[in-house]
Tab-separated table of C-alpha atoms in Angstrom:
chain	number	residue	atom	x	y	z
R	9	MET	CA	-190.976	11.591	62.505
R	10	LYS	CA	-191.636	12.713	59.029
R	11	ARG	CA	-188.946	15.403	59.258
R	12	ARG	CA	-186.400	12.801	60.541
R	13	GLN	CA	-187.323	10.391	57.675
R	14	ILE	CA	-186.883	13.145	55.086
R	15	LEU	CA	-183.395	14.041	56.516
R	16	ALA	CA	-182.394	10.401	56.525
R	17	ALA	CA	-183.486	9.968	52.926
R	18	ALA	CA	-181.472	13.010	52.057
R	19	GLY	CA	-178.436	11.658	53.866
R	20	VAL	CA	-178.692	8.366	51.910
R	21	GLY	CA	-178.928	10.280	48.708
R	22	LEU	CA	-175.853	12.310	49.404
R	23	ALA	CA	-173.912	9.198	50.435
R	24	ALA	CA	-174.903	7.540	47.223
R	25	THR	CA	-173.706	10.504	45.260
R	26	ALA	CA	-170.334	10.615	47.034
R	27	LEU	CA	-169.924	6.852	46.474
R	28	ALA	CA	-170.714	7.246	42.774
R	29	GLY	CA	-167.989	9.948	42.598
R	30	CYS	CA	-165.492	7.644	44.297
R	31	LYS	CA	-166.317	4.892	41.813
R	32	GLN	CA	-165.866	7.285	38.882
R	33	GLU	CA	-162.399	8.289	40.173
R	34	ALA	CA	-161.412	4.618	40.555
R	35	ALA	CA	-162.118	3.807	36.869
R	36	PRO	CA	-159.635	1.535	35.203
R	37	ALA	CA	-156.436	3.088	33.870
R	38	GLY	CA	-156.383	3.657	30.200
R	39	GLN	CA	-159.998	4.644	29.805
R	40	PRO	CA	-160.862	8.162	28.789
R	41	GLN	CA	-162.111	10.583	31.501
R	42	GLU	CA	-165.782	11.520	31.568
R	43	GLY	CA	-166.604	13.819	28.628
R	44	ALA	CA	-163.560	12.697	26.615
R	45	SER	CA	-163.997	10.996	23.325
R	46	SER	CA	-163.053	7.361	23.173
R	47	GLN	CA	-162.069	7.623	19.529
R	48	THR	CA	-158.502	6.647	18.584
R	49	PHE	CA	-156.210	8.123	15.967
R	50	ASN	CA	-153.283	6.686	14.104
R	51	TRP	CA	-151.179	9.406	12.538
R	52	LYS	CA	-148.019	9.430	10.429
R	53	MET	CA	-145.161	11.862	11.060
R	54	VAL	CA	-142.574	12.322	8.339
R	55	THR	CA	-139.230	13.845	9.244
R	56	SER	CA	-136.113	15.412	7.642
R	57	TRP	CA	-133.849	13.101	9.629
R	58	PRO	CA	-132.225	9.791	9.437
R	59	LYS	CA	-133.716	7.143	11.695
R	60	ASN	CA	-133.100	7.841	15.428
R	61	PHE	CA	-130.390	10.378	14.457
R	62	PRO	CA	-129.022	11.962	17.607
R	63	GLY	CA	-130.735	15.185	18.778
R	64	VAL	CA	-133.259	15.907	16.067
R	65	GLY	CA	-134.243	12.384	15.150
R	66	VAL	CA	-134.391	11.267	18.825
R	67	GLY	CA	-136.441	14.315	19.541
R	68	ALA	CA	-139.052	13.404	16.868
R	69	GLU	CA	-139.303	9.969	18.397
R	70	ARG	CA	-139.511	11.368	22.020
R	71	PHE	CA	-142.500	13.504	20.778
R	72	ALA	CA	-144.267	10.427	19.395
R	73	THR	CA	-143.683	8.505	22.593
R	74	LEU	CA	-144.979	11.303	24.868
R	75	VAL	CA	-148.113	11.762	22.819
R	76	ASN	CA	-148.870	8.012	22.943
R	77	GLU	CA	-148.276	7.902	26.708
R	78	MET	CA	-150.207	10.938	27.651
R	79	SER	CA	-153.129	10.036	25.445
R	80	ASN	CA	-153.257	6.475	26.850
R	81	GLY	CA	-152.848	5.236	23.206
R	82	ARG	CA	-155.783	7.412	21.867
R	83	LEU	CA	-153.348	9.231	19.569
R	84	LYS	CA	-150.612	6.989	18.150
R	85	VAL	CA	-147.925	8.647	16.066
R	86	LYS	CA	-145.700	6.606	13.791
R	87	VAL	CA	-142.414	8.347	12.804
R	88	TYR	CA	-140.959	7.946	9.366
R	89	ALA	CA	-137.292	8.814	8.799
R	90	ALA	CA	-136.148	10.826	5.798
R	91	GLY	CA	-136.767	9.006	2.627
R	92	GLU	CA	-139.036	6.293	4.151
R	93	LEU	CA	-142.239	7.962	3.067
R	94	VAL	CA	-141.169	11.333	1.524
R	95	PRO	CA	-137.685	12.833	0.845
R	96	ALA	CA	-136.098	14.860	3.712
R	97	LEU	CA	-136.768	18.315	2.176
R	98	GLU	CA	-140.365	17.537	1.228
R	99	VAL	CA	-141.850	17.286	4.776
R	100	PHE	CA	-143.771	20.589	4.612
R	101	ASP	CA	-145.363	19.683	1.285
R	102	ALA	CA	-146.283	16.273	2.557
R	103	VAL	CA	-148.110	17.701	5.593
R	104	SER	CA	-149.738	20.508	3.463
R	105	ARG	CA	-151.069	17.803	0.989
R	106	GLY	CA	-152.293	15.508	3.808
R	107	THR	CA	-149.903	12.706	2.810
R	108	ALA	CA	-148.986	12.708	6.519
R	109	GLU	CA	-150.721	14.301	9.350
R	110	MET	CA	-147.537	15.565	10.973
R	111	GLY	CA	-144.007	16.459	10.108
R	112	HIS	CA	-140.763	17.423	11.821
R	113	GLY	CA	-138.109	19.460	10.123
R	114	ALA	CA	-136.364	22.862	9.884
R	115	PRO	CA	-138.399	25.898	8.591
R	116	TYR	CA	-135.690	27.130	6.286
R	117	TYR	CA	-135.841	23.937	4.242
R	118	TRP	CA	-139.005	25.251	2.549
R	119	LYS	CA	-138.062	28.876	2.115
R	120	GLY	CA	-138.578	28.371	-1.654
R	121	LYS	CA	-142.237	27.908	-1.005
R	122	VAL	CA	-142.607	30.008	2.166
R	123	PRO	CA	-139.896	32.800	2.160
R	124	ALA	CA	-140.825	33.985	5.671
R	125	ALA	CA	-140.321	30.479	7.098
R	126	GLN	CA	-136.586	31.029	7.675
R	127	PHE	CA	-137.230	33.848	9.983
R	128	PHE	CA	-138.815	31.381	12.477
R	129	CYS	CA	-135.752	29.171	12.214
R	130	ALA	CA	-132.266	30.749	12.228
R	131	LEU	CA	-130.813	34.113	11.457
R	132	PRO	CA	-127.035	34.843	10.816
R	133	PHE	CA	-125.748	36.666	13.891
R	134	GLY	CA	-129.253	36.447	15.178
R	135	PRO	CA	-131.032	35.187	18.281
R	136	ASN	CA	-129.918	32.317	20.376
R	137	ALA	CA	-132.403	29.624	21.510
R	138	GLN	CA	-133.560	31.450	24.593
R	139	GLU	CA	-134.203	34.673	22.654
R	140	MET	CA	-136.071	32.862	19.883
R	141	ASN	CA	-138.293	31.021	22.361
R	142	ALA	CA	-138.966	34.250	24.155
R	143	TRP	CA	-140.090	35.916	20.928
R	144	LEU	CA	-142.112	32.949	19.722
R	145	HIS	CA	-143.949	32.119	22.876
R	146	LYS	CA	-144.150	35.563	24.622
R	147	GLY	CA	-143.413	38.151	21.894
R	148	GLY	CA	-146.098	37.357	19.320
R	149	GLY	CA	-143.868	35.194	17.079
R	150	MET	CA	-146.197	32.091	17.211
R	151	GLU	CA	-149.175	34.130	16.078
R	152	LEU	CA	-147.183	35.341	13.074
R	153	TRP	CA	-145.965	31.800	12.349
R	154	GLU	CA	-149.460	30.365	12.402
R	155	GLU	CA	-150.646	33.165	10.125
R	156	THR	CA	-147.737	32.571	7.673
R	157	TYR	CA	-148.463	28.823	7.331
R	158	LYS	CA	-152.364	28.981	7.444
R	159	PRO	CA	-152.674	29.470	3.648
R	160	PHE	CA	-150.876	26.120	3.230
R	161	GLY	CA	-153.136	24.230	5.591
R	162	VAL	CA	-150.309	23.765	8.184
R	163	LEU	CA	-150.224	24.479	11.788
R	164	PRO	CA	-146.598	25.001	13.195
R	165	MET	CA	-145.243	24.525	16.712
R	166	ALA	CA	-141.677	24.943	17.951
R	167	CYS	CA	-140.316	21.477	18.655
R	168	GLY	CA	-136.636	21.574	19.333
R	169	ALA	CA	-133.665	23.891	19.218
R	170	THR	CA	-129.881	23.418	18.692
R	171	GLY	CA	-128.406	26.358	20.617
R	172	VAL	CA	-125.271	28.020	19.122
R	173	GLN	CA	-123.812	25.955	16.331
R	174	THR	CA	-120.379	25.810	14.881
R	175	ALA	CA	-119.133	27.381	11.590
R	176	GLY	CA	-118.465	24.042	10.035
R	177	TRP	CA	-115.920	21.701	8.599
R	178	PHE	CA	-113.495	22.854	5.855
R	179	ASN	CA	-111.040	21.231	3.705
R	180	LYS	CA	-109.543	24.603	2.940
R	181	GLU	CA	-108.168	27.127	5.401
R	182	ILE	CA	-110.073	30.400	6.007
R	183	ASN	CA	-107.574	33.113	6.627
R	184	SER	CA	-109.178	35.962	4.853
R	185	VAL	CA	-112.371	37.046	3.092
R	186	ASP	CA	-110.987	36.073	-0.265
R	187	ASP	CA	-110.901	32.439	0.778
R	188	PHE	CA	-114.637	32.245	0.337
R	189	ASN	CA	-114.332	32.826	-3.415
R	190	GLY	CA	-115.241	29.647	-5.190
R	191	LEU	CA	-115.911	27.750	-1.950
R	192	LYS	CA	-118.527	24.940	-2.350
R	193	MET	CA	-120.263	24.626	0.905
R	194	ARG	CA	-123.381	22.803	2.154
R	195	THR	CA	-125.269	25.434	4.269
R	196	PRO	CA	-128.930	26.259	4.012
R	197	GLY	CA	-131.156	29.297	4.758
R	198	LEU	CA	-129.995	32.838	5.005
R	199	GLY	CA	-126.481	31.687	5.953
R	200	GLY	CA	-126.314	30.128	2.489
R	201	GLU	CA	-127.255	33.423	0.860
R	202	VAL	CA	-124.477	35.202	2.766
R	203	LEU	CA	-121.966	32.572	1.471
R	204	THR	CA	-123.131	33.195	-2.003
R	205	LYS	CA	-122.709	36.930	-1.676
R	206	MET	CA	-119.249	36.340	-0.379
R	207	GLY	CA	-118.340	34.540	-3.606
R	208	GLY	CA	-119.092	30.980	-2.554
R	209	THR	CA	-121.450	28.262	-4.004
R	210	VAL	CA	-124.162	26.697	-1.931
R	211	VAL	CA	-124.941	23.108	-2.246
R	212	ASN	CA	-128.045	22.043	-0.332
R	213	MET	CA	-128.438	18.417	0.683
R	214	PRO	CA	-129.882	16.337	3.598
R	215	ALA	CA	-127.745	14.921	6.365
R	216	GLY	CA	-127.302	11.464	4.866
R	217	GLU	CA	-125.463	12.799	1.837
R	218	ILE	CA	-123.102	15.161	3.521
R	219	PHE	CA	-120.186	12.866	4.558
R	220	THR	CA	-119.752	11.429	1.050
R	221	ALA	CA	-119.955	14.746	-0.634
R	222	LEU	CA	-117.265	16.189	1.605
R	223	GLN	CA	-115.036	13.153	1.416
R	224	THR	CA	-115.087	13.026	-2.407
R	225	GLY	CA	-114.643	16.663	-2.894
R	226	ALA	CA	-118.044	17.351	-4.211
R	227	ILE	CA	-118.096	20.132	-1.587
R	228	ASP	CA	-115.226	21.925	0.065
R	229	ALA	CA	-117.003	22.538	3.379
R	230	THR	CA	-120.130	21.916	5.256
R	231	GLU	CA	-121.893	23.019	8.446
R	232	TRP	CA	-124.461	20.593	9.888
R	233	ILE	CA	-125.386	21.334	13.458
R	234	GLY	CA	-122.523	21.005	16.035
R	235	PRO	CA	-120.050	18.540	17.589
R	236	TYR	CA	-122.750	16.159	18.813
R	237	ASN	CA	-124.323	15.593	15.317
R	238	ASP	CA	-121.050	16.234	13.300
R	239	GLN	CA	-119.362	13.427	15.145
R	240	ALA	CA	-122.311	11.121	14.588
R	241	LEU	CA	-121.978	11.798	10.825
R	242	GLY	CA	-118.214	11.223	10.976
R	243	LEU	CA	-117.481	14.673	9.492
R	244	HIS	CA	-114.149	14.777	11.432
R	245	LYS	CA	-113.002	11.928	9.175
R	246	ALA	CA	-113.779	13.824	5.942
R	247	ALA	CA	-112.457	17.362	6.732
R	248	LYS	CA	-109.305	18.799	8.239
R	249	TYR	CA	-110.412	22.125	9.866
R	250	TYR	CA	-113.285	22.773	12.283
R	251	TYR	CA	-114.198	26.399	12.602
R	252	THR	CA	-116.153	28.320	15.190
R	253	PRO	CA	-118.323	30.324	16.115
R	254	GLY	CA	-121.571	29.444	14.311
R	255	TRP	CA	-122.206	32.905	12.965
R	256	GLN	CA	-124.744	31.555	10.387
R	257	GLU	CA	-126.935	29.784	13.007
R	258	PRO	CA	-126.663	31.020	16.641
R	259	ASN	CA	-129.674	28.636	16.984
R	260	VAL	CA	-131.911	26.608	14.722
R	261	THR	CA	-135.543	26.135	15.885
R	262	PHE	CA	-137.184	23.037	14.545
R	263	GLU	CA	-140.850	22.779	13.914
R	264	LEU	CA	-143.656	20.305	14.319
R	265	ASP	CA	-146.000	20.743	11.379
R	266	VAL	CA	-149.661	19.575	11.685
R	267	ASN	CA	-152.145	19.375	8.799
R	268	ILE	CA	-154.935	21.745	9.891
R	269	LYS	CA	-157.807	19.629	8.652
R	270	ALA	CA	-156.451	16.635	10.619
R	271	TRP	CA	-155.793	18.848	13.664
R	272	GLU	CA	-159.496	19.952	13.714
R	273	THR	CA	-160.618	16.291	13.930
R	274	LEU	CA	-158.836	15.929	17.338
R	275	PRO	CA	-160.829	16.553	20.542
R	276	ALA	CA	-159.592	19.362	22.743
R	277	ASP	CA	-157.693	17.158	25.187
R	278	LEU	CA	-155.714	15.463	22.444
R	279	GLN	CA	-154.830	18.923	20.944
R	280	ALA	CA	-153.592	19.946	24.357
R	281	ILE	CA	-151.437	16.865	24.571
R	282	VAL	CA	-149.807	17.511	21.202
R	283	ARG	CA	-148.958	21.125	22.247
R	284	ALA	CA	-147.664	20.003	25.641
R	285	ALA	CA	-145.477	17.285	24.032
R	286	ALA	CA	-144.017	19.825	21.493
R	287	ARG	CA	-143.098	22.199	24.288
R	288	ASP	CA	-141.539	19.385	26.287
R	289	VAL	CA	-139.345	18.366	23.183
R	290	ASN	CA	-138.490	21.951	22.458
R	291	GLY	CA	-136.757	22.312	25.903
R	292	ASP	CA	-135.467	18.813	26.147
R	293	MET	CA	-133.708	18.863	22.801
R	294	LEU	CA	-131.926	22.121	23.738
R	295	ASP	CA	-130.763	20.586	27.063
R	296	ASP	CA	-129.571	17.511	25.081
R	297	TYR	CA	-127.547	19.576	22.628
R	298	ASN	CA	-125.978	21.725	25.337
R	299	ALA	CA	-124.729	18.627	27.204
R	300	ARG	CA	-123.745	16.451	24.230
R	301	ASN	CA	-122.046	19.181	22.267
R	302	MET	CA	-119.711	19.779	25.151
R	303	GLU	CA	-118.946	16.065	25.465
R	304	ALA	CA	-118.384	15.683	21.724
R	305	MET	CA	-116.116	18.629	21.399
R	306	GLU	CA	-113.949	17.261	24.215
R	307	GLN	CA	-113.817	13.951	22.337
R	308	LEU	CA	-112.979	15.505	18.949
R	309	LYS	CA	-110.174	17.563	20.391
R	310	GLY	CA	-108.803	14.355	22.117
R	311	GLU	CA	-108.699	12.705	18.768
R	312	GLY	CA	-106.613	15.618	17.260
R	313	VAL	CA	-109.263	17.582	15.480
R	314	GLU	CA	-107.964	21.109	14.744
R	315	VAL	CA	-110.508	23.560	15.996
R	316	ARG	CA	-109.976	27.091	14.839
R	317	ARG	CA	-111.771	30.462	15.295
R	318	LEU	CA	-112.657	32.429	12.217
R	319	PRO	CA	-110.462	35.522	11.870
R	320	ASP	CA	-111.915	38.830	13.239
R	321	GLU	CA	-111.723	40.303	9.812
R	322	VAL	CA	-113.803	37.526	8.296
R	323	LEU	CA	-116.397	37.698	11.055
R	324	ALA	CA	-116.714	41.424	10.612
R	325	LYS	CA	-117.321	41.069	6.901
R	326	LEU	CA	-119.726	38.226	7.341
R	327	LYS	CA	-121.724	40.367	9.811
R	328	THR	CA	-121.958	43.227	7.352
R	329	VAL	CA	-123.128	40.971	4.510
R	330	ALA	CA	-125.503	39.110	6.726
R	331	ALA	CA	-127.331	42.255	7.652
R	332	GLU	CA	-127.673	43.194	4.030
R	333	VAL	CA	-129.032	39.669	3.151
R	334	VAL	CA	-131.563	39.478	5.927
R	335	ASP	CA	-132.977	42.921	5.089
R	336	ALA	CA	-133.091	42.132	1.416
R	337	SER	CA	-134.809	38.759	1.979
R	338	ALA	CA	-137.371	40.379	4.212
R	339	ALA	CA	-137.980	43.250	1.622
R	340	ALA	CA	-138.585	40.668	-1.163
R	341	ASP	CA	-141.683	39.163	0.382
R	342	PRO	CA	-144.518	41.101	2.126
R	343	VAL	CA	-145.083	38.345	4.698
R	344	ALA	CA	-141.417	38.063	5.507
R	345	SER	CA	-141.272	41.888	5.672
R	346	LYS	CA	-144.133	41.929	8.294
R	347	VAL	CA	-142.450	39.152	10.329
R	348	TRP	CA	-138.967	40.691	10.215
R	349	ALA	CA	-140.166	44.183	11.307
R	350	GLN	CA	-141.932	42.731	14.403
R	351	GLN	CA	-139.232	40.245	15.177
R	352	LYS	CA	-136.375	42.760	14.860
R	353	ALA	CA	-137.937	45.214	17.201
R	354	TYR	CA	-138.538	42.512	19.863
R	355	LEU	CA	-135.073	41.087	19.424
R	356	GLN	CA	-133.448	44.515	19.911
R	357	ARG	CA	-135.208	44.739	23.322
R	358	LEU	CA	-133.774	41.306	24.193
R	359	TYR	CA	-130.318	42.274	23.074
R	360	ASP	CA	-130.472	45.465	25.132
R	361	TYR	CA	-131.245	43.521	28.282
R	362	ALA	CA	-128.515	40.872	27.572
R	363	GLU	CA	-126.006	43.632	27.009
R	364	MET	CA	-126.669	45.218	30.387
R	365	ASN	CA	-126.914	41.952	32.385
R	366	GLU	CA	-126.106	38.567	30.887
R	367	LYS	CA	-123.129	39.607	28.803
R	368	ASP	CA	-121.209	40.862	31.910
R	369	ILE	CA	-121.833	37.581	33.773
R	370	TYR	CA	-120.291	35.564	30.876
R	371	ASN	CA	-117.348	37.969	30.667
R	372	ILE	CA	-116.668	38.102	34.322
R	373	ARG	CA	-117.138	34.463	34.782
R	374	GLY	CA	-114.853	33.602	31.872
């Protein structure tokens, strides 16, 4: 009898434990899981983009929405458009100072402060989005990026990509290399340095100022991103010629910047949510650009926009000068030199694979 009583008591204990587990799983939605902090965070995210601007601006908003939803409101991110809290080109500084916990922009905007930053963004005649993502996430690029930004108290994450861009909008024809002499063009990063070496003048400005500058003649040409964003800015109404291909930016990788001190206050599950949301936006934005650029280009052609390909002679010269500029920019800064050496070796392996496999598929299919 005693043995049966003991077993019965054990059975009751096991049933109670199971019931307690069921009750725990059925906890009301919105409450943190066991072991998770119930603390909530309200963060600011400054951006380099006009409010809800197609592609980049929408991507920043999507990131904030995802974080809010996945965290059940424990981490709420308020997005500020360019100029609402800080100017478009001061996002990195704002995050570094702690003015905002987060920022979204393009790494080459702060090359004056961090020369190596542009190597994580866009290289003339360089990697496309798939190749850049492979290097960053599987080839050691992210570790180098984090190392580069750490002295500034900033943690970077890839958070968006454009894919191959266009060469830009011109109010002057480009028929030879000489046509770059004296050309005033809005183009950032290493592509801008190439233009300068070709005899042009670089004028850097945020998106909101480009249309007026082009329309009034303050600049002769501009590249922004591609048909999707160019159409949204109305650039086809301010310039006559639309040139391809986007030699200066076969891709631009956008970044999420997080203040490291703020990051360290987040519990591990919220940190994981931020990383997951950034990866989601990184892929989704590229999908968006691939789809919308195609549609916008069809519409622009339908409206009579003259789309031209840069002459072979011009592209050949641009490629030669670009190689010189990239190597010189890397050599001028020890951190950039380290990044470029590792990146260049990895990209060569990616190029070799694409040459033997992907390139043929495009050529045969085309």
